[in-house]
CSV table of C-alpha atoms in Angstrom, one decimal:
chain,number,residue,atom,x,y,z
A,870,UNK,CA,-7.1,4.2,-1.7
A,871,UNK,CA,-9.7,3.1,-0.1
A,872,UNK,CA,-12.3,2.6,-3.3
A,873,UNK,CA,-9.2,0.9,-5.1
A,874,UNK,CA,-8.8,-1.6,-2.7
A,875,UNK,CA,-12.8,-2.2,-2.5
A,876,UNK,CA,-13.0,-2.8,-6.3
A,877,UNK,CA,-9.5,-4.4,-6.4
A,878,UNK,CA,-7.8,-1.8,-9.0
A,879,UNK,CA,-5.1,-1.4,-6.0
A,880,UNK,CA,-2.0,-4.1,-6.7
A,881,UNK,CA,-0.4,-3.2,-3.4
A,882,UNK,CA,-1.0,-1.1,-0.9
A,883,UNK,CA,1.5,0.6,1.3
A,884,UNK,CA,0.7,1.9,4.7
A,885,UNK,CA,3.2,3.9,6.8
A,886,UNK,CA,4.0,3.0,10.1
A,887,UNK,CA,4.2,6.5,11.6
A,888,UNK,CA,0.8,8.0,11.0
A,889,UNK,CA,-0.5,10.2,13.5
A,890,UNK,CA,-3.3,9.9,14.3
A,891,UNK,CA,-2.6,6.0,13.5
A,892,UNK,CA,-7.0,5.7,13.5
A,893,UNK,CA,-6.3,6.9,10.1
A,894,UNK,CA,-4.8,3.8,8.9
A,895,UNK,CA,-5.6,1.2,11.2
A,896,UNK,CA,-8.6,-0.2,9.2
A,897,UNK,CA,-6.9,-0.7,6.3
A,898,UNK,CA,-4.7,-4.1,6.7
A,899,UNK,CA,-8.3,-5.6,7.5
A,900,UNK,CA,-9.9,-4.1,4.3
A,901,UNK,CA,-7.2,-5.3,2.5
A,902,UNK,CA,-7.2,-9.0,4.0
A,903,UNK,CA,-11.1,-9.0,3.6
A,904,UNK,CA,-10.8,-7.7,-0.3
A,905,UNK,CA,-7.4,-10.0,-0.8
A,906,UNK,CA,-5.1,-7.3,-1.9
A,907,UNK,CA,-1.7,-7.8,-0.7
A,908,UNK,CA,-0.4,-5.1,1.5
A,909,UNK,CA,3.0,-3.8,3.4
A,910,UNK,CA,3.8,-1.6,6.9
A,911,UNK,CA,6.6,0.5,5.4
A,912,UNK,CA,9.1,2.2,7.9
A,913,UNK,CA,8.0,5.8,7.6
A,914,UNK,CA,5.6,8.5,5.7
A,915,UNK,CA,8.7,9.8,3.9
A,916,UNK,CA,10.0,7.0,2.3
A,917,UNK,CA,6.1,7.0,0.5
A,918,UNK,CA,6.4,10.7,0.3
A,919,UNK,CA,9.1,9.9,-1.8
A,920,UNK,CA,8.0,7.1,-4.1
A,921,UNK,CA,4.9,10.1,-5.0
A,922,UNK,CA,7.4,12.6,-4.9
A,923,UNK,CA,5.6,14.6,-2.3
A,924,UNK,CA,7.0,15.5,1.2
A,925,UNK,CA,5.1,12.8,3.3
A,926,UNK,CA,2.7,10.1,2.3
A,927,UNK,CA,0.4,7.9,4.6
A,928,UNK,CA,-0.4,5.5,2.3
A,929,UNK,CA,0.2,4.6,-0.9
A,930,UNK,CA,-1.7,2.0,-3.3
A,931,UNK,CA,-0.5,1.0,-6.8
A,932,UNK,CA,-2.5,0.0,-9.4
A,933,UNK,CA,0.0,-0.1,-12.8
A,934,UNK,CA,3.8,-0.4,-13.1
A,935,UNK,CA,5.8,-0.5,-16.2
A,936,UNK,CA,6.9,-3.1,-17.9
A,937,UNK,CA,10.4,-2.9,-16.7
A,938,UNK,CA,8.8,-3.0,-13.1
A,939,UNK,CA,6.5,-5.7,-13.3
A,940,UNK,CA,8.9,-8.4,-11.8
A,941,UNK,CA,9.6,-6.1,-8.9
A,942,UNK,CA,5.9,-5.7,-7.9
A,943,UNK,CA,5.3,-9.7,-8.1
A,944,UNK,CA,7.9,-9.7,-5.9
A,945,UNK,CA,6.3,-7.2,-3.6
A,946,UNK,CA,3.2,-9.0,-3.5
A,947,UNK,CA,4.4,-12.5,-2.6
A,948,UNK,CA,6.5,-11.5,-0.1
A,949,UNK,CA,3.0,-9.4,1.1
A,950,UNK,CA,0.9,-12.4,0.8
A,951,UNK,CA,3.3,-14.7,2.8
């Protein structure tokens, strides 16, 4: 995640809220402002888990969607920016 964001491949980055230790994660929403990738505090690690279809996630960056997708994740990202 963390060399996406530094060459800007990542779209979005998701960060869970529930990390423990949270030093894993606590870096990132500075990375990301200093790098201007739009990210989001999701509610917990299994709602990424999910989305990667694994049974917890910390974080999760995207670089592609589909096509069919694409208007979701523009959404995503203004809402992030904002």
């Amino acid at each position: 995640v963390t060399t996406l964001v530094e060459e800007k491949k990542a779209s979005l980055v998701l960060i869970a809220c529930d990390v423990d230790p949270i030093e894993l994660v606590m870096w990132l929403p500075a990375l990301c402002r200093k790098m201007e990738v739009p990210f989001m505090i999701v509610k917990d690690k299994a709602r990424l888990g999910a989305l990667v279809h694994q049974k917890t996630a910390a974080v999760v960056a995207l670089t592609t969607v589909g096509k069919e997708d694409s208007a979701q994740l523009k959404l995503l990202t203004d809402l992030a920016n904002e």
